[in-house]
Amino acid sequence: MPAVTVENPLTLPRVAASTEAVARPVLAVTTAPSGFEGEGFPVRRAFAGINYRHLDPFIMMDQMGEVEYAPGEPKGTPWHPHRGFETVTYIIDGVFDHQDSNGGGGTITNGDTQWMTAGSGLLHIEAPPEALVVSGGLFHGLQLWVNLPAKDKMMAPRYQDIRGGSVQLLSTPDGGALLRVIAGELDGHQGPGITHTPITMIHATVTPGAELTLPWREDFNALAYVMAGRGSVGADRRPVHTGQTTVFGAGSSLTVRADEKQDANTPDLEVVILGGQPIREPMAHYGPFVMNTREELQQAFDDFQKGRLGTIPAVHGMSEGGL
């Protein structure tokens, strides 16, 4: 995992929960089912089976890969619409190109994030560059969907290009964990991603045997998804491994530990830690649209079919397809 790293985490600012912090209990540990997305790239559905009241304001998250493509195999997604939420694509290994009908886009690679606020609606495409399709290679990343409150669902679309070098790097007091704050704030340290709904998104690398106890906003929910490795969560040391999501309960700190022994191909515990302020509004979600009511969903479909969500740039020589 070549996402942004440092040789010595002890050179970084360090964070730790107060000794008076209230530890968040583990409410559940779920295992992500596997599937395929877009043109056929493998994914793990990190939030499958978790009640939305524990996820709000997050909607879904897919771990894309980790997969080693042979030449000609790399895949992406065809042009498709979105409205009413934000997509966050974090690339750990490999390269992905993004383009949307609002003029946003770019190429992201190891440690980069593209943050697309669909708002009132647009069309976009994500695909590996032609050079990667020809050569093949390693591909691994995450895509997270973040809901927008009703007041922001029809805002103008926006695109953020977050380079890996701009993420806020932190460590624990003993240097046993490297924290990459992609968005939001942790213990007074701000990540580069600008969010409409208050959230925190962290990619943590925890070395074997190390423990990570973070201060966590009490008005946020808390989730931890294991991308690779083995460890435990919470005060009762509930075991977790690759492809599992932890749902934490109320409190002001959360704990993740890495097992002393990791698999040969996974030297550390790699975990994404998420929290957000629940929106607590009705949600109507179908396919690429996330709105508040069924009527708004129908309007989104109608607007898409009538071309109101934008048009595919002519350079692609493509016409709008279906959902």
mmCIF file of C-alpha atoms in Angstrom:
data_model
loop_
_atom_site.group_PDB
_atom_site.id
_atom_site.type_symbol
_atom_site.label_atom_id
_atom_site.label_comp_id
_atom_site.label_asym_id
_atom_site.label_seq_id
_atom_site.Cartn_x
_atom_site.Cartn_y
_atom_site.Cartn_z
ATOM 1 C CA MET A 1 0.000 0.000 0.000
ATOM 2 C CA PRO A 2 2.022 2.988 -1.212
ATOM 3 C CA ALA A 3 -0.539 5.592 -0.048
ATOM 4 C CA VAL A 4 1.298 8.554 1.502
ATOM 5 C CA THR A 5 3.719 7.476 4.204
ATOM 6 C CA VAL A 6 6.748 8.664 6.205
ATOM 7 C CA GLU A 7 9.898 6.882 7.366
ATOM 8 C CA ASN A 8 9.555 7.939 11.001
ATOM 9 C CA PRO A 9 6.039 8.659 12.337
ATOM 10 C CA LEU A 10 7.580 10.123 15.523
ATOM 11 C CA THR A 11 8.448 13.243 13.512
ATOM 12 C CA LEU A 12 4.716 13.955 13.115
ATOM 13 C CA PRO A 13 2.240 15.658 15.465
ATOM 14 C CA ARG A 14 0.818 13.056 17.850
ATOM 15 C CA VAL A 15 -2.736 12.504 19.002
ATOM 16 C CA ALA A 16 -4.182 10.523 21.872
ATOM 17 C CA ALA A 17 -7.491 10.407 23.710
ATOM 18 C CA SER A 18 -7.700 11.947 27.156
ATOM 19 C CA THR A 19 -7.552 9.560 30.108
ATOM 20 C CA GLU A 20 -11.005 10.913 31.004
ATOM 21 C CA ALA A 21 -12.486 10.006 27.603
ATOM 22 C CA VAL A 22 -15.414 7.613 27.537
ATOM 23 C CA ALA A 23 -14.545 4.558 25.437
ATOM 24 C CA ARG A 24 -17.031 3.754 22.689
ATOM 25 C CA PRO A 25 -18.339 0.193 22.927
ATOM 26 C CA VAL A 26 -18.453 -2.100 19.897
ATOM 27 C CA LEU A 27 -22.071 -2.518 18.824
ATOM 28 C CA ALA A 28 -21.453 -4.828 15.883
ATOM 29 C CA VAL A 29 -18.845 -6.273 13.538
ATOM 30 C CA THR A 30 -20.081 -7.126 10.036
ATOM 31 C CA THR A 31 -18.370 -8.844 7.107
ATOM 32 C CA ALA A 32 -18.583 -7.182 3.695
ATOM 33 C CA PRO A 33 -19.965 -9.353 0.877
ATOM 34 C CA SER A 34 -18.081 -9.341 -2.419
ATOM 35 C CA GLY A 35 -19.498 -8.213 -5.740
ATOM 36 C CA PHE A 36 -18.703 -6.400 -8.964
ATOM 37 C CA GLU A 37 -19.232 -2.779 -9.979
ATOM 38 C CA GLY A 38 -19.097 -0.757 -13.182
ATOM 39 C CA GLU A 39 -17.614 -2.736 -16.051
ATOM 40 C CA GLY A 40 -16.746 -5.612 -13.718
ATOM 41 C CA PHE A 41 -14.132 -4.583 -11.155
ATOM 42 C CA PRO A 42 -14.317 -6.484 -7.844
ATOM 43 C CA VAL A 43 -15.601 -4.709 -4.723
ATOM 44 C CA ARG A 44 -16.398 -5.421 -1.083
ATOM 45 C CA ARG A 45 -19.615 -3.744 0.143
ATOM 46 C CA ALA A 46 -18.358 -2.391 3.468
ATOM 47 C CA PHE A 47 -21.709 -1.223 4.847
ATOM 48 C CA ALA A 48 -23.921 -4.122 3.739
ATOM 49 C CA GLY A 49 -26.244 -5.255 6.513
ATOM 50 C CA ILE A 50 -25.661 -2.226 8.759
ATOM 51 C CA ASN A 51 -28.748 -0.281 9.820
ATOM 52 C CA TYR A 52 -28.749 3.203 8.296
ATOM 53 C CA ARG A 53 -29.170 4.852 11.700
ATOM 54 C CA HIS A 54 -25.585 3.741 12.461
ATOM 55 C CA LEU A 55 -24.293 4.975 9.079
ATOM 56 C CA ASP A 56 -25.970 8.389 8.698
ATOM 57 C CA PRO A 57 -24.611 10.582 7.030
ATOM 58 C CA PHE A 58 -22.760 7.862 5.087
ATOM 59 C CA ILE A 59 -24.695 5.876 2.513
ATOM 60 C CA MET A 60 -22.377 3.202 1.178
ATOM 61 C CA MET A 61 -18.684 2.369 0.827
ATOM 62 C CA ASP A 62 -16.986 -0.038 -1.569
ATOM 63 C CA GLN A 63 -13.442 -1.339 -1.274
ATOM 64 C CA MET A 64 -12.311 -1.581 -4.896
ATOM 65 C CA GLY A 65 -9.785 -4.402 -5.280
ATOM 66 C CA GLU A 66 -7.122 -5.113 -4.136
ATOM 67 C CA VAL A 67 -6.575 -6.740 -7.531
ATOM 68 C CA GLU A 68 -3.570 -7.366 -9.774
ATOM 69 C CA TYR A 69 -4.756 -6.871 -13.341
ATOM 70 C CA ALA A 70 -3.203 -8.608 -16.311
ATOM 71 C CA PRO A 71 -2.657 -6.526 -19.479
ATOM 72 C CA GLY A 72 -6.018 -5.576 -20.985
ATOM 73 C CA GLU A 73 -7.980 -6.326 -17.808
ATOM 74 C CA PRO A 74 -8.271 -2.985 -15.909
ATOM 75 C CA LYS A 75 -11.879 -1.793 -15.732
ATOM 76 C CA GLY A 76 -13.822 1.284 -14.697
ATOM 77 C CA THR A 77 -17.382 2.563 -14.900
ATOM 78 C CA PRO A 78 -19.323 3.821 -17.938
ATOM 79 C CA TRP A 79 -20.898 7.286 -17.963
ATOM 80 C CA HIS A 80 -23.635 7.494 -15.324
ATOM 81 C CA PRO A 81 -25.606 10.177 -13.424
ATOM 82 C CA HIS A 82 -25.713 11.242 -9.761
ATOM 83 C CA ARG A 83 -27.800 13.665 -7.729
ATOM 84 C CA GLY A 84 -28.219 14.523 -4.058
ATOM 85 C CA PHE A 85 -24.960 13.371 -2.431
ATOM 86 C CA GLU A 86 -21.145 13.342 -2.638
ATOM 87 C CA THR A 87 -18.829 10.611 -3.945
ATOM 88 C CA VAL A 88 -15.367 10.261 -2.445
ATOM 89 C CA THR A 89 -12.872 8.123 -4.382
ATOM 90 C CA TYR A 90 -9.605 7.348 -2.565
ATOM 91 C CA ILE A 91 -6.923 5.554 -4.568
ATOM 92 C CA ILE A 92 -4.351 3.587 -2.592
ATOM 93 C CA ASP A 93 -2.673 1.698 -5.452
ATOM 94 C CA GLY A 94 -3.022 2.308 -9.165
ATOM 95 C CA VAL A 95 -4.394 5.128 -11.302
ATOM 96 C CA PHE A 96 -7.930 6.310 -12.089
ATOM 97 C CA ASP A 97 -9.174 9.020 -14.440
ATOM 98 C CA HIS A 98 -12.327 10.995 -13.665
ATOM 99 C CA GLN A 99 -14.364 13.284 -15.894
ATOM 100 C CA ASP A 100 -17.774 14.822 -15.359
ATOM 101 C CA SER A 101 -20.257 16.861 -17.358
ATOM 102 C CA ASN A 102 -19.670 19.878 -15.103
ATOM 103 C CA GLY A 103 -16.058 20.253 -16.247
ATOM 104 C CA GLY A 104 -14.496 18.574 -13.216
ATOM 105 C CA GLY A 105 -12.007 15.783 -13.400
ATOM 106 C CA GLY A 106 -8.426 14.662 -13.344
ATOM 107 C CA THR A 107 -6.137 11.734 -12.694
ATOM 108 C CA ILE A 108 -5.669 10.364 -9.201
ATOM 109 C CA THR A 109 -3.052 7.894 -8.067
ATOM 110 C CA ASN A 110 -1.389 6.555 -4.920
ATOM 111 C CA GLY A 111 -2.867 8.417 -1.944
ATOM 112 C CA ASP A 112 -4.965 10.895 -3.965
ATOM 113 C CA THR A 113 -8.682 11.538 -3.458
ATOM 114 C CA GLN A 114 -11.332 12.961 -5.769
ATOM 115 C CA TRP A 115 -14.301 14.478 -3.987
ATOM 116 C CA MET A 116 -17.287 15.054 -6.231
ATOM 117 C CA THR A 117 -20.335 16.875 -4.938
ATOM 118 C CA ALA A 118 -23.088 15.805 -7.313
ATOM 119 C CA GLY A 119 -25.599 18.248 -5.830
ATOM 120 C CA SER A 120 -28.325 19.059 -8.376
ATOM 121 C CA GLY A 121 -26.907 16.474 -10.740
ATOM 122 C CA LEU A 122 -24.265 15.616 -13.310
ATOM 123 C CA LEU A 123 -22.896 12.764 -15.380
ATOM 124 C CA HIS A 124 -19.465 11.294 -14.771
ATOM 125 C CA ILE A 125 -17.125 8.489 -15.697
ATOM 126 C CA GLU A 126 -14.272 6.783 -13.844
ATOM 127 C CA ALA A 127 -11.832 4.580 -15.712
ATOM 128 C CA PRO A 128 -8.192 3.498 -15.724
ATOM 129 C CA PRO A 129 -6.016 5.411 -18.200
ATOM 130 C CA GLU A 130 -5.244 3.683 -21.476
ATOM 131 C CA ALA A 131 -1.615 3.054 -20.452
ATOM 132 C CA LEU A 132 -2.751 1.072 -17.411
ATOM 133 C CA VAL A 133 -5.228 -0.922 -19.483
ATOM 134 C CA VAL A 134 -2.380 -1.887 -21.805
ATOM 135 C CA SER A 135 0.126 -2.732 -19.063
ATOM 136 C CA GLY A 136 -2.098 -4.078 -16.324
ATOM 137 C CA GLY A 137 -1.029 -3.636 -12.711
ATOM 138 C CA LEU A 138 -2.180 -3.311 -9.120
ATOM 139 C CA PHE A 139 -5.438 -1.484 -8.355
ATOM 140 C CA HIS A 140 -6.852 -0.749 -4.907
ATOM 141 C CA GLY A 141 -9.072 2.011 -3.545
ATOM 142 C CA LEU A 142 -12.262 3.033 -1.793
ATOM 143 C CA GLN A 143 -15.398 4.832 -2.860
ATOM 144 C CA LEU A 144 -17.545 6.415 -0.168
ATOM 145 C CA TRP A 145 -20.942 8.049 -0.625
ATOM 146 C CA VAL A 146 -21.783 10.909 1.755
ATOM 147 C CA ASN A 147 -25.342 12.195 1.981
ATOM 148 C CA LEU A 148 -26.263 15.862 1.648
ATOM 149 C CA PRO A 149 -28.933 17.509 3.793
ATOM 150 C CA ALA A 150 -32.126 18.556 2.024
ATOM 151 C CA LYS A 151 -31.016 22.187 1.919
ATOM 152 C CA ASP A 152 -27.883 21.245 -0.106
ATOM 153 C CA LYS A 153 -29.184 18.484 -2.368
ATOM 154 C CA MET A 154 -29.805 20.831 -5.289
ATOM 155 C CA MET A 155 -26.641 22.912 -4.887
ATOM 156 C CA ALA A 156 -24.331 23.443 -7.852
ATOM 157 C CA PRO A 157 -21.971 20.491 -8.461
ATOM 158 C CA ARG A 158 -18.379 20.803 -7.233
ATOM 159 C CA TYR A 159 -15.159 18.830 -7.707
ATOM 160 C CA GLN A 160 -12.215 18.685 -5.289
ATOM 161 C CA ASP A 161 -8.862 17.285 -6.349
ATOM 162 C CA ILE A 162 -7.104 16.251 -3.120
ATOM 163 C CA ARG A 163 -3.492 15.265 -3.682
ATOM 164 C CA GLY A 164 -1.944 12.716 -1.363
ATOM 165 C CA GLY A 165 0.731 15.189 -0.334
ATOM 166 C CA SER A 166 -1.880 17.542 1.118
ATOM 167 C CA VAL A 167 -3.412 15.127 3.631
ATOM 168 C CA GLN A 168 -2.765 15.843 7.308
ATOM 169 C CA LEU A 169 -0.310 13.265 8.678
ATOM 170 C CA LEU A 170 -0.391 12.412 12.387
ATOM 171 C CA SER A 171 0.853 9.679 14.679
ATOM 172 C CA THR A 172 0.206 8.133 18.082
ATOM 173 C CA PRO A 173 2.408 8.872 21.132
ATOM 174 C CA ASP A 174 4.583 5.783 20.567
ATOM 175 C CA GLY A 175 4.712 6.144 16.773
ATOM 176 C CA GLY A 176 2.902 2.839 16.317
ATOM 177 C CA ALA A 177 0.287 4.224 13.932
ATOM 178 C CA LEU A 178 0.363 6.583 10.965
ATOM 179 C CA LEU A 179 -2.848 8.568 10.480
ATOM 180 C CA ARG A 180 -3.819 10.230 7.213
ATOM 181 C CA VAL A 181 -6.628 12.748 7.800
ATOM 182 C CA ILE A 182 -8.273 13.053 4.383
ATOM 183 C CA ALA A 183 -11.269 15.141 5.461
ATOM 184 C CA GLY A 184 -12.604 16.689 8.613
ATOM 185 C CA GLU A 185 -10.760 17.256 11.869
ATOM 186 C CA LEU A 186 -9.006 15.127 14.476
ATOM 187 C CA ASP A 187 -7.847 16.601 17.782
ATOM 188 C CA GLY A 188 -7.534 20.052 16.234
ATOM 189 C CA HIS A 189 -5.767 18.872 13.054
ATOM 190 C CA GLN A 190 -7.678 19.558 9.845
ATOM 191 C CA GLY A 191 -7.677 17.442 6.691
ATOM 192 C CA PRO A 192 -7.888 19.049 3.230
ATOM 193 C CA GLY A 193 -11.317 17.742 2.148
ATOM 194 C CA ILE A 194 -14.133 20.323 2.363
ATOM 195 C CA THR A 195 -17.431 18.749 3.398
ATOM 196 C CA HIS A 196 -21.006 20.017 3.553
ATOM 197 C CA THR A 197 -21.963 17.458 6.150
ATOM 198 C CA PRO A 198 -19.500 17.456 9.080
ATOM 199 C CA ILE A 199 -17.449 14.255 8.854
ATOM 200 C CA THR A 200 -13.980 12.889 9.573
ATOM 201 C CA MET A 201 -12.249 10.396 7.258
ATOM 202 C CA ILE A 202 -8.934 8.795 8.271
ATOM 203 C CA HIS A 203 -6.763 6.068 6.766
ATOM 204 C CA ALA A 204 -4.670 4.557 9.572
ATOM 205 C CA THR A 205 -1.738 2.164 9.271
ATOM 206 C CA VAL A 206 -1.209 0.389 12.598
ATOM 207 C CA THR A 207 2.004 -1.604 13.058
ATOM 208 C CA PRO A 208 1.881 -5.122 14.548
ATOM 209 C CA GLY A 209 1.114 -5.034 18.268
ATOM 210 C CA ALA A 210 0.369 -1.304 18.322
ATOM 211 C CA GLU A 211 -2.786 0.308 19.727
ATOM 212 C CA LEU A 212 -4.608 3.355 18.401
ATOM 213 C CA THR A 213 -6.947 5.226 20.771
ATOM 214 C CA LEU A 214 -8.361 8.377 19.214
ATOM 215 C CA PRO A 215 -10.443 11.204 20.652
ATOM 216 C CA TRP A 216 -13.772 11.246 18.822
ATOM 217 C CA ARG A 217 -16.519 13.842 18.687
ATOM 218 C CA GLU A 218 -19.443 12.732 20.798
ATOM 219 C CA ASP A 219 -21.972 14.104 18.279
ATOM 220 C CA PHE A 220 -20.447 11.925 15.504
ATOM 221 C CA ASN A 221 -21.101 8.281 14.808
ATOM 222 C CA ALA A 222 -18.031 6.043 14.444
ATOM 223 C CA LEU A 223 -17.150 3.252 12.002
ATOM 224 C CA ALA A 224 -13.908 1.399 11.284
ATOM 225 C CA TYR A 225 -13.385 -0.705 8.148
ATOM 226 C CA VAL A 226 -10.407 -3.083 7.831
ATOM 227 C CA MET A 227 -8.878 -2.880 4.348
ATOM 228 C CA ALA A 228 -6.071 -5.300 5.200
ATOM 229 C CA GLY A 229 -4.692 -7.160 8.182
ATOM 230 C CA ARG A 230 -5.929 -8.449 11.506
ATOM 231 C CA GLY A 231 -6.569 -6.796 14.833
ATOM 232 C CA SER A 232 -9.166 -6.035 17.476
ATOM 233 C CA VAL A 233 -11.492 -3.189 18.403
ATOM 234 C CA GLY A 234 -12.927 -1.712 21.581
ATOM 235 C CA ALA A 235 -12.128 -2.322 25.234
ATOM 236 C CA ASP A 236 -13.191 -5.966 24.945
ATOM 237 C CA ARG A 237 -10.754 -6.559 22.068
ATOM 238 C CA ARG A 238 -13.293 -7.882 19.595
ATOM 239 C CA PRO A 239 -11.369 -9.572 16.726
ATOM 240 C CA VAL A 240 -11.554 -8.023 13.240
ATOM 241 C CA HIS A 241 -9.923 -8.827 9.917
ATOM 242 C CA THR A 242 -9.849 -7.767 6.266
ATOM 243 C CA GLY A 243 -13.279 -6.881 4.916
ATOM 244 C CA GLN A 244 -14.969 -6.285 8.269
ATOM 245 C CA THR A 245 -16.674 -3.118 9.530
ATOM 246 C CA THR A 246 -16.964 -2.149 13.187
ATOM 247 C CA VAL A 247 -19.904 -0.077 14.393
ATOM 248 C CA PHE A 248 -19.069 1.799 17.597
ATOM 249 C CA GLY A 249 -21.579 3.087 20.126
ATOM 250 C CA ALA A 250 -21.633 6.398 21.998
ATOM 251 C CA GLY A 251 -18.572 7.845 23.709
ATOM 252 C CA SER A 252 -15.637 10.201 23.246
ATOM 253 C CA SER A 253 -12.846 7.825 22.149
ATOM 254 C CA LEU A 254 -12.396 4.703 20.036
ATOM 255 C CA THR A 255 -9.710 2.016 20.051
ATOM 256 C CA VAL A 256 -8.231 -0.175 17.316
ATOM 257 C CA ARG A 257 -5.337 -2.599 17.827
ATOM 258 C CA ALA A 258 -3.173 -4.550 15.393
ATOM 259 C CA ASP A 259 -2.389 -8.196 16.080
ATOM 260 C CA GLU A 260 1.220 -9.064 16.845
ATOM 261 C CA LYS A 261 1.297 -11.330 13.801
ATOM 262 C CA GLN A 262 0.023 -10.278 10.378
ATOM 263 C CA ASP A 263 -0.171 -12.181 7.109
ATOM 264 C CA ALA A 264 2.995 -12.242 5.030
ATOM 265 C CA ASN A 265 1.445 -10.085 2.283
ATOM 266 C CA THR A 266 -0.064 -7.608 4.802
ATOM 267 C CA PRO A 267 2.650 -6.257 7.097
ATOM 268 C CA ASP A 268 0.342 -3.838 8.988
ATOM 269 C CA LEU A 269 -3.296 -3.346 9.907
ATOM 270 C CA GLU A 270 -4.834 -0.933 7.389
ATOM 271 C CA VAL A 271 -8.099 0.609 8.555
ATOM 272 C CA VAL A 272 -10.371 3.451 7.445
ATOM 273 C CA ILE A 273 -12.004 5.257 10.365
ATOM 274 C CA LEU A 274 -15.111 7.319 9.641
ATOM 275 C CA GLY A 275 -17.399 9.515 11.655
ATOM 276 C CA GLY A 276 -20.050 12.068 10.853
ATOM 277 C CA GLN A 277 -22.821 14.180 12.253
ATOM 278 C CA PRO A 278 -26.088 12.386 11.478
ATOM 279 C CA ILE A 279 -28.424 14.350 9.195
ATOM 280 C CA ARG A 280 -31.528 12.632 10.579
ATOM 281 C CA GLU A 281 -33.739 13.329 7.571
ATOM 282 C CA PRO A 282 -35.830 10.918 5.516
ATOM 283 C CA MET A 283 -33.764 9.258 2.787
ATOM 284 C CA ALA A 284 -34.979 7.894 -0.546
ATOM 285 C CA HIS A 285 -32.161 6.066 -2.350
ATOM 286 C CA TYR A 286 -32.344 4.258 -5.656
ATOM 287 C CA GLY A 287 -29.422 3.576 -7.969
ATOM 288 C CA PRO A 288 -27.398 6.737 -8.582
ATOM 289 C CA PHE A 289 -29.747 9.144 -6.793
ATOM 290 C CA VAL A 290 -30.135 9.915 -3.080
ATOM 291 C CA MET A 291 -33.016 12.233 -2.224
ATOM 292 C CA ASN A 292 -35.493 12.792 0.619
ATOM 293 C CA THR A 293 -38.728 11.546 -1.004
ATOM 294 C CA ARG A 294 -39.873 9.124 -3.692
ATOM 295 C CA GLU A 295 -41.257 12.092 -5.627
ATOM 296 C CA GLU A 296 -37.783 13.680 -5.685
ATOM 297 C CA LEU A 297 -36.308 10.391 -6.872
ATOM 298 C CA GLN A 298 -38.806 10.250 -9.733
ATOM 299 C CA GLN A 299 -37.961 13.846 -10.612
ATOM 300 C CA ALA A 300 -34.263 12.936 -10.711
ATOM 301 C CA PHE A 301 -34.963 10.071 -13.130
ATOM 302 C CA ASP A 302 -37.143 12.332 -15.285
ATOM 303 C CA ASP A 303 -34.487 15.059 -15.339
ATOM 304 C CA PHE A 304 -31.801 12.554 -16.305
ATOM 305 C CA GLN A 305 -33.881 11.106 -19.139
ATOM 306 C CA LYS A 306 -34.584 14.615 -20.455
ATOM 307 C CA GLY A 307 -30.876 15.538 -20.442
ATOM 308 C CA ARG A 308 -31.099 18.042 -17.576
ATOM 309 C CA LEU A 309 -28.219 16.461 -15.644
ATOM 310 C CA GLY A 310 -25.716 17.394 -18.340
ATOM 311 C CA THR A 311 -24.368 15.879 -21.512
ATOM 312 C CA ILE A 312 -21.359 13.714 -22.192
ATOM 313 C CA PRO A 313 -18.527 15.781 -23.707
ATOM 314 C CA ALA A 314 -18.449 15.313 -27.488
ATOM 315 C CA VAL A 315 -14.789 14.258 -27.401
ATOM 316 C CA HIS A 316 -15.936 10.865 -26.173
ATOM 317 C CA GLY A 317 -18.132 10.320 -29.220
ATOM 318 C CA MET A 318 -20.755 8.714 -26.998
ATOM 319 C CA SER A 319 -24.446 9.223 -26.499
ATOM 320 C CA GLU A 320 -26.204 9.088 -23.159
ATOM 321 C CA GLY A 321 -27.010 5.594 -22.046
ATOM 322 C CA GLY A 322 -29.436 4.300 -19.471
ATOM 323 C CA LEU A 323 -28.929 3.709 -15.816
#
